[in-house]
mmCIF file of C-alpha atoms in Angstrom:
data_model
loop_
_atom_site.group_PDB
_atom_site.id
_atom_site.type_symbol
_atom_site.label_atom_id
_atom_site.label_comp_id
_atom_site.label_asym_id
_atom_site.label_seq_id
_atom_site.Cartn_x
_atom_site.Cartn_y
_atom_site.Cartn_z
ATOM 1 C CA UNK B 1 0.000 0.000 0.000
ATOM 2 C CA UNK B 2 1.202 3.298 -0.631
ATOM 3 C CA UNK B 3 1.816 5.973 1.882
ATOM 4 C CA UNK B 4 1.669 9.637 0.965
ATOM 5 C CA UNK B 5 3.431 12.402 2.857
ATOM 6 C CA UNK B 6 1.828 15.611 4.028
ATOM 7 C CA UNK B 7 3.712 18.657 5.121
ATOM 8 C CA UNK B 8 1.882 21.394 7.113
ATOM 9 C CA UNK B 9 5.046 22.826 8.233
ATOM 10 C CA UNK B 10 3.743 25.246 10.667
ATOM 11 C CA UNK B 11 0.660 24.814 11.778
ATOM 12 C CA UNK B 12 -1.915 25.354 14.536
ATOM 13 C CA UNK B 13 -2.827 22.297 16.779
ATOM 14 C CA UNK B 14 -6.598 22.751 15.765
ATOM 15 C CA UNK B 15 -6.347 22.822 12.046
ATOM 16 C CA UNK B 16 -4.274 20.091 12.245
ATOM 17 C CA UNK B 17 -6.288 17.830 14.371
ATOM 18 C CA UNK B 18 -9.116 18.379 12.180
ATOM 19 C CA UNK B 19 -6.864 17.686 9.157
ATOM 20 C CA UNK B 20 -6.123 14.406 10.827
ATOM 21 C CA UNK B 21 -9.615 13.263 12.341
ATOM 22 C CA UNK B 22 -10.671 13.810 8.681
ATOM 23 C CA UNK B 23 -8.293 11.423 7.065
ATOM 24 C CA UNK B 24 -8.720 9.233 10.449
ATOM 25 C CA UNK B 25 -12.416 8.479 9.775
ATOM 26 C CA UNK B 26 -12.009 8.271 6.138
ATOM 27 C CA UNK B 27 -10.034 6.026 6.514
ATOM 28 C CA UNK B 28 -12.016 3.677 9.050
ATOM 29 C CA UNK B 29 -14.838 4.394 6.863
ATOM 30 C CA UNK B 30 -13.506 3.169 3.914
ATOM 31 C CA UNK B 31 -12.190 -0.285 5.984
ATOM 32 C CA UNK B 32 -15.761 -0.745 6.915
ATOM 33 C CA UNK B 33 -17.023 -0.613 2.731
ATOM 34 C CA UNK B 34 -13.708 -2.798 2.324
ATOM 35 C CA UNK B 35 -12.030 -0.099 0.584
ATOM 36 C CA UNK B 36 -8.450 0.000 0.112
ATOM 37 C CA UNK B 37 -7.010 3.610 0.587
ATOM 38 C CA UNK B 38 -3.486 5.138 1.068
ATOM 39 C CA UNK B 39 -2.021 5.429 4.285
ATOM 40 C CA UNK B 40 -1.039 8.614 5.182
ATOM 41 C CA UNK B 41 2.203 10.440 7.220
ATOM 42 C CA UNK B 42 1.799 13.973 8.656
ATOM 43 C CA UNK B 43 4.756 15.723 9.597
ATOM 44 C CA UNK B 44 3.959 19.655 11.394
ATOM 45 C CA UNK B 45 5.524 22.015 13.670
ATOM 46 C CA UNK B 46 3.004 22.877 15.934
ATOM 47 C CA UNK B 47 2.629 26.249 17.440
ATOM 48 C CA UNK B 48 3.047 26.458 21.448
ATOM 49 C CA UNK B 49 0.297 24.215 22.779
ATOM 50 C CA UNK B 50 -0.388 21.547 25.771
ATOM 51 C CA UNK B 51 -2.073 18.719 24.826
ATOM 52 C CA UNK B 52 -3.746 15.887 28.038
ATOM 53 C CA UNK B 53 -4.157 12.565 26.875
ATOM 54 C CA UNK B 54 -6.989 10.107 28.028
ATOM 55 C CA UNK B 55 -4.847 9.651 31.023
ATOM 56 C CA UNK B 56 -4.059 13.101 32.249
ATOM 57 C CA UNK B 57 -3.612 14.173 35.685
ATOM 58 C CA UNK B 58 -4.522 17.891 35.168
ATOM 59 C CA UNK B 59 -2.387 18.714 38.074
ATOM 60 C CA UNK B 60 1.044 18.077 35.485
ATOM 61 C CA UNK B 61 -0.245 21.334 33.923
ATOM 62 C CA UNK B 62 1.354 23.513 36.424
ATOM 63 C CA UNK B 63 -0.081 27.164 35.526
ATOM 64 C CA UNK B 64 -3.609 28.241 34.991
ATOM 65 C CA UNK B 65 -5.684 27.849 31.641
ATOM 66 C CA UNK B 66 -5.534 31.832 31.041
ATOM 67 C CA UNK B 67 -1.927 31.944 32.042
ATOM 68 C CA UNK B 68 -1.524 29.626 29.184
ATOM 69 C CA UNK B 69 -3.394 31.653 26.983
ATOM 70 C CA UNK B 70 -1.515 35.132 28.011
ATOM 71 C CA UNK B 71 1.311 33.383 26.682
ATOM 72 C CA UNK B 72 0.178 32.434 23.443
ATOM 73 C CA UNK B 73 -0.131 28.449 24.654
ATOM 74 C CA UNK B 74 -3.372 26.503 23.514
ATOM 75 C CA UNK B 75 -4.666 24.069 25.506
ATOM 76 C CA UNK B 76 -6.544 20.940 24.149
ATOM 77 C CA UNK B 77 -7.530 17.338 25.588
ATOM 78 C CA UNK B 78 -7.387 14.677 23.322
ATOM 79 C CA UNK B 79 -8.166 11.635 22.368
ATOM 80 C CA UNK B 80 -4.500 9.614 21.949
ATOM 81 C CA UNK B 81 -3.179 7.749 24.903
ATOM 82 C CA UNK B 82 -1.030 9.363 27.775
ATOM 83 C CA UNK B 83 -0.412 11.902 30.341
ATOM 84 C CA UNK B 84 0.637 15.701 29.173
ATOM 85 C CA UNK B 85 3.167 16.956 26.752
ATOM 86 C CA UNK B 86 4.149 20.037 24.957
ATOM 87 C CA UNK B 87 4.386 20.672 21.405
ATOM 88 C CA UNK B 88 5.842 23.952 19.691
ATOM 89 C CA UNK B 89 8.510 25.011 17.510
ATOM 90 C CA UNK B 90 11.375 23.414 16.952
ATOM 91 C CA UNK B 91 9.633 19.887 17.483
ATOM 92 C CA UNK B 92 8.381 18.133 14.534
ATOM 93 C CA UNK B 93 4.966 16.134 15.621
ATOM 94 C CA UNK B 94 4.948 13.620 13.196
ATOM 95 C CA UNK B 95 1.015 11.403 12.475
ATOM 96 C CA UNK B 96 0.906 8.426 10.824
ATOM 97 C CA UNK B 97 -2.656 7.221 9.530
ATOM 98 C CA UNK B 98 -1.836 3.758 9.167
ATOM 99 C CA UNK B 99 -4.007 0.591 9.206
ATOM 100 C CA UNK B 100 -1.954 -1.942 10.885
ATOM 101 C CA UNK B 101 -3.978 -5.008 9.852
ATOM 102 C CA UNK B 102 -3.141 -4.438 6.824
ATOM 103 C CA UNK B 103 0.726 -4.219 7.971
ATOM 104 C CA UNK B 104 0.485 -7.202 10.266
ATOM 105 C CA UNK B 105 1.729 -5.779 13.253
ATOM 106 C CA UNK B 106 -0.325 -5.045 16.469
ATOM 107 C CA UNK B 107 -0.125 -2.247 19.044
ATOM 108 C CA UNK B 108 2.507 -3.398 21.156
ATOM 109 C CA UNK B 109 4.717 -3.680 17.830
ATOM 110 C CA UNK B 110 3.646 -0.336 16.430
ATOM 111 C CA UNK B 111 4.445 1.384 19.241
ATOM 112 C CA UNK B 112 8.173 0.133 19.294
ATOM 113 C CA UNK B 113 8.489 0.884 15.557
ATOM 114 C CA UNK B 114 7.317 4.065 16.394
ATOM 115 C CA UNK B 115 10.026 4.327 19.081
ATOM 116 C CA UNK B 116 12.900 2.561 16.922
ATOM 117 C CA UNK B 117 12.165 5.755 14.269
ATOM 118 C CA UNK B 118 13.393 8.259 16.714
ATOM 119 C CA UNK B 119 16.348 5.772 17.916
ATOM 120 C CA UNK B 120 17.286 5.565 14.710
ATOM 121 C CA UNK B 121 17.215 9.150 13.778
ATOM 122 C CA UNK B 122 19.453 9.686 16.881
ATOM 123 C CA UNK B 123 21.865 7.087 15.554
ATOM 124 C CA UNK B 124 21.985 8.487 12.354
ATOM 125 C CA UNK B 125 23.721 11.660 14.057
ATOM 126 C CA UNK B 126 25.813 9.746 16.546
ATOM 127 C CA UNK B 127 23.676 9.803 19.110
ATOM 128 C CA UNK B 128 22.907 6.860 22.121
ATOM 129 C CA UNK B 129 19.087 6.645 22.697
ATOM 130 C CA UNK B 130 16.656 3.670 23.911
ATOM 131 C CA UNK B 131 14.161 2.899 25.832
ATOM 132 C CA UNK B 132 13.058 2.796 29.656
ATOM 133 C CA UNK B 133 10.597 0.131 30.608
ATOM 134 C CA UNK B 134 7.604 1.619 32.604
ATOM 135 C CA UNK B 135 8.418 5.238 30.544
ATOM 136 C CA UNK B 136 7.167 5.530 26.775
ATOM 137 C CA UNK B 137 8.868 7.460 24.171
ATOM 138 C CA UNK B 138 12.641 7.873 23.707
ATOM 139 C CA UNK B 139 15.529 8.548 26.060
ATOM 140 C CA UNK B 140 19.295 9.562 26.290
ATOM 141 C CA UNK B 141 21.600 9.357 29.265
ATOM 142 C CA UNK B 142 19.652 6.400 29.903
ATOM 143 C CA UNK B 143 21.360 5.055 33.726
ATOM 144 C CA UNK B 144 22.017 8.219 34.938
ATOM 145 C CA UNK B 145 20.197 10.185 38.044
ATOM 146 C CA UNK B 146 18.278 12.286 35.163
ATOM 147 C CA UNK B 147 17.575 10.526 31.358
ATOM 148 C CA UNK B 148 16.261 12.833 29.190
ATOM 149 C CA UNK B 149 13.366 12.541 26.482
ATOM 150 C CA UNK B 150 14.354 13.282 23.077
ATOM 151 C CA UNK B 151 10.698 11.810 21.788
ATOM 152 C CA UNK B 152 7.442 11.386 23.235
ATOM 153 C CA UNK B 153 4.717 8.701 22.001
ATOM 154 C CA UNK B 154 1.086 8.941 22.317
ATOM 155 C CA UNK B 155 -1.526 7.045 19.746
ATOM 156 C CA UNK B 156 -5.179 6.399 19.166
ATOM 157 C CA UNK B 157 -6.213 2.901 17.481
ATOM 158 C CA UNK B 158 -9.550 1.845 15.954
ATOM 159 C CA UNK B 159 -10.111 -1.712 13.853
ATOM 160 C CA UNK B 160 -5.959 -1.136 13.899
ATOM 161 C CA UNK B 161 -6.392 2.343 11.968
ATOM 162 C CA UNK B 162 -4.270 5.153 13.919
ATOM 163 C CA UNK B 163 -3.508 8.592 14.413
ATOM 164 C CA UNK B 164 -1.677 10.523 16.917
ATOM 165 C CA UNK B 165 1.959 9.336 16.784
ATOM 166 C CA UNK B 166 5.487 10.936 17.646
ATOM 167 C CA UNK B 167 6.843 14.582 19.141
ATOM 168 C CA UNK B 168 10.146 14.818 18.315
ATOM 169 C CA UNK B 169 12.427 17.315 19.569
ATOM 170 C CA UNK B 170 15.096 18.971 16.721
ATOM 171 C CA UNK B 171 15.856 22.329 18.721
ATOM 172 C CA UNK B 172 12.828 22.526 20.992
ATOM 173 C CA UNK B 173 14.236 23.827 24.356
ATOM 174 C CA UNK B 174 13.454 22.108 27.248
ATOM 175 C CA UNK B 175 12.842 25.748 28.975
ATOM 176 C CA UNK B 176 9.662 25.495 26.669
ATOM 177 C CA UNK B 177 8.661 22.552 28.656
ATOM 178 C CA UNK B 178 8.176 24.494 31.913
ATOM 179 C CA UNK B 179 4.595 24.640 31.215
ATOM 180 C CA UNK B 180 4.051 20.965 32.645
ATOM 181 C CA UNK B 181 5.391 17.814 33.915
ATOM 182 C CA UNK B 182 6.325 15.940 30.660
ATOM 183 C CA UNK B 183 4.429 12.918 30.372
ATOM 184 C CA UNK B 184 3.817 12.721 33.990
ATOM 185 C CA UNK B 185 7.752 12.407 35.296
ATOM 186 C CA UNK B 186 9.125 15.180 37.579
ATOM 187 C CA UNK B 187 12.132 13.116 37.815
ATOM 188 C CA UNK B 188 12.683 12.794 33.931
ATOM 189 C CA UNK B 189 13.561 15.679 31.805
ATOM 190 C CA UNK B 190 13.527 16.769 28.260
ATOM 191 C CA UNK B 191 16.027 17.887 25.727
ATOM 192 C CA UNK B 192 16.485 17.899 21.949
ATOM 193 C CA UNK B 193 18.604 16.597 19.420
ATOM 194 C CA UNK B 194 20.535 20.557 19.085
ATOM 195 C CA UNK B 195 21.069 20.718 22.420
ATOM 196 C CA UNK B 196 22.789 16.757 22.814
ATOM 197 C CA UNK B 197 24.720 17.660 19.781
ATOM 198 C CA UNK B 198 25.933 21.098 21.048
ATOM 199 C CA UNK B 199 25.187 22.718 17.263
ATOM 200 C CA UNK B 200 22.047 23.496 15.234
ATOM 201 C CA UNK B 201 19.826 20.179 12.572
ATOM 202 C CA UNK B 202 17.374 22.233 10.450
ATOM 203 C CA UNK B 203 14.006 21.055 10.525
ATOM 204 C CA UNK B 204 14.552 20.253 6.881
ATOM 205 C CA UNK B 205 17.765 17.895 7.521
ATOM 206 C CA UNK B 206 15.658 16.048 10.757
ATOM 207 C CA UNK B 207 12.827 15.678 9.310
ATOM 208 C CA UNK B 208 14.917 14.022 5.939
ATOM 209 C CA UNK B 209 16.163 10.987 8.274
ATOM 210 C CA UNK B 210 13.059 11.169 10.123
ATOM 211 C CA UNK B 211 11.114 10.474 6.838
ATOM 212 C CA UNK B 212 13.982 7.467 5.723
ATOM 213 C CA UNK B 213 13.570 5.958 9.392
ATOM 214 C CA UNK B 214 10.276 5.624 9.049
ATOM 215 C CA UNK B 215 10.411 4.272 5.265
ATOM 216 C CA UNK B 216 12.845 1.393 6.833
ATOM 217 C CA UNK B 217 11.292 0.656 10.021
ATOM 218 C CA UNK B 218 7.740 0.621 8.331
ATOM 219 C CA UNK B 219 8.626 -0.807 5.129
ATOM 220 C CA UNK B 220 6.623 2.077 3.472
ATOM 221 C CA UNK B 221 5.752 2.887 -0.104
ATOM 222 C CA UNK B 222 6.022 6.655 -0.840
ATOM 223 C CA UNK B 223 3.603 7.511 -3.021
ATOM 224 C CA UNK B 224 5.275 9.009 -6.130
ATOM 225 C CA UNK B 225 8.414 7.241 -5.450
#
């Protein structure tokens, strides 16, 4: 099946979860009529907003809902799995419409595909990243008294269609995270693939190997390609 790529670029959280929830129930309506359709990857750079999963604790939002605003910061509960995280500039937020069933994979295994994307991309600039059982998403300085998250994970699944997907940080500075508890962890913290480098990726170079990890670790079929 083929997968086409969509670039917002910069984008507002709302118009792009609409974008998405469109293409999402397409999608699962056209698996219901046993349609085939393309699958679809979103990459955007969102402007400042906090976004509370299903599993939220509104207390990880540490200032007020018109503090937020003052500051130019949306606020939006969704629908994808998780706790609270940040998206903004800096940080491309990447969706993949997918139907799994028709990949053969379930969950479990999407989610660590989704995972191995971002460790990838971190090896591909000579960068050490993995995992931390009990804590989603994607870490460096993994054994030390503080890891750090390079790439959060939260997803939505229906008959094995999904949306939601991966935040990952290019130049995003963790100072931008001070809005919240990321993910729930006070003793985590966040960083960015600029800052563990010590010099600037351009959006345009991440999101390059970005789109390549994906192609391997999916097995995808650009459309056009």
């Amino acid at each position: 099946m083929d997968t086409i790529i969509i670039d917002n670029g910069r984008i507002s959280y709302a118009d792009s979860l609409k974008q998405q929830t469109e293409l999402f129930e397409k999608k699962l309506e056209d698996k219901r009529d046993g349609t085939t359709t393309p699958d679809y990857l979103i990459f955007n750079e969102h402007n400042p907003v906090v976004t509370l999963g299903l599993h939220a604790h509104e207390y990880n939002v540490l200032f007020p809902k018109d503090e937020l605003q003052k500051a130019g910061v949306d606020l939006f509960n969704i629908n994808r799995g998780g706790d609270v995280t940040y998206h903004g500039p800096g940080q491309w937020t990447i969706y993949p419409i997918f139907d799994l069933e028709e990949m053969g994979i379930g969950i479990k295994e999407y989610v660590r595909r989704l995972e191995q994307v971002s460790i990838d991309t971190m090896a591909y600039f000579g960068l050490p990243a993995g995992r931390i059982e009990g804590a989603s998403g994607v870490w460096t300085h993994i054994g030390s008294d503080f890891p750090r998250k390079v790439c959060a994970v939260g997803i939505k699944a229906s008959r094995y269609i999904t949306m939601h997907g991966i935040a990952f940080n290019v130049s995003t500075s963790p100072e931008d995270f001070h809005w919240i508890n990321p993910c729930g962890f006070t003793d985590k913290g966040v960083t960015s693939l600029t800052l563990e480098l010590g010099h600037s990726v351009s959006m345009p170079e991440a999101k390059e190997v970005l789109l390549d990890a994906f192609v391997s670790v999916f097995n995808l079929k650009i459309s056009g390609k």
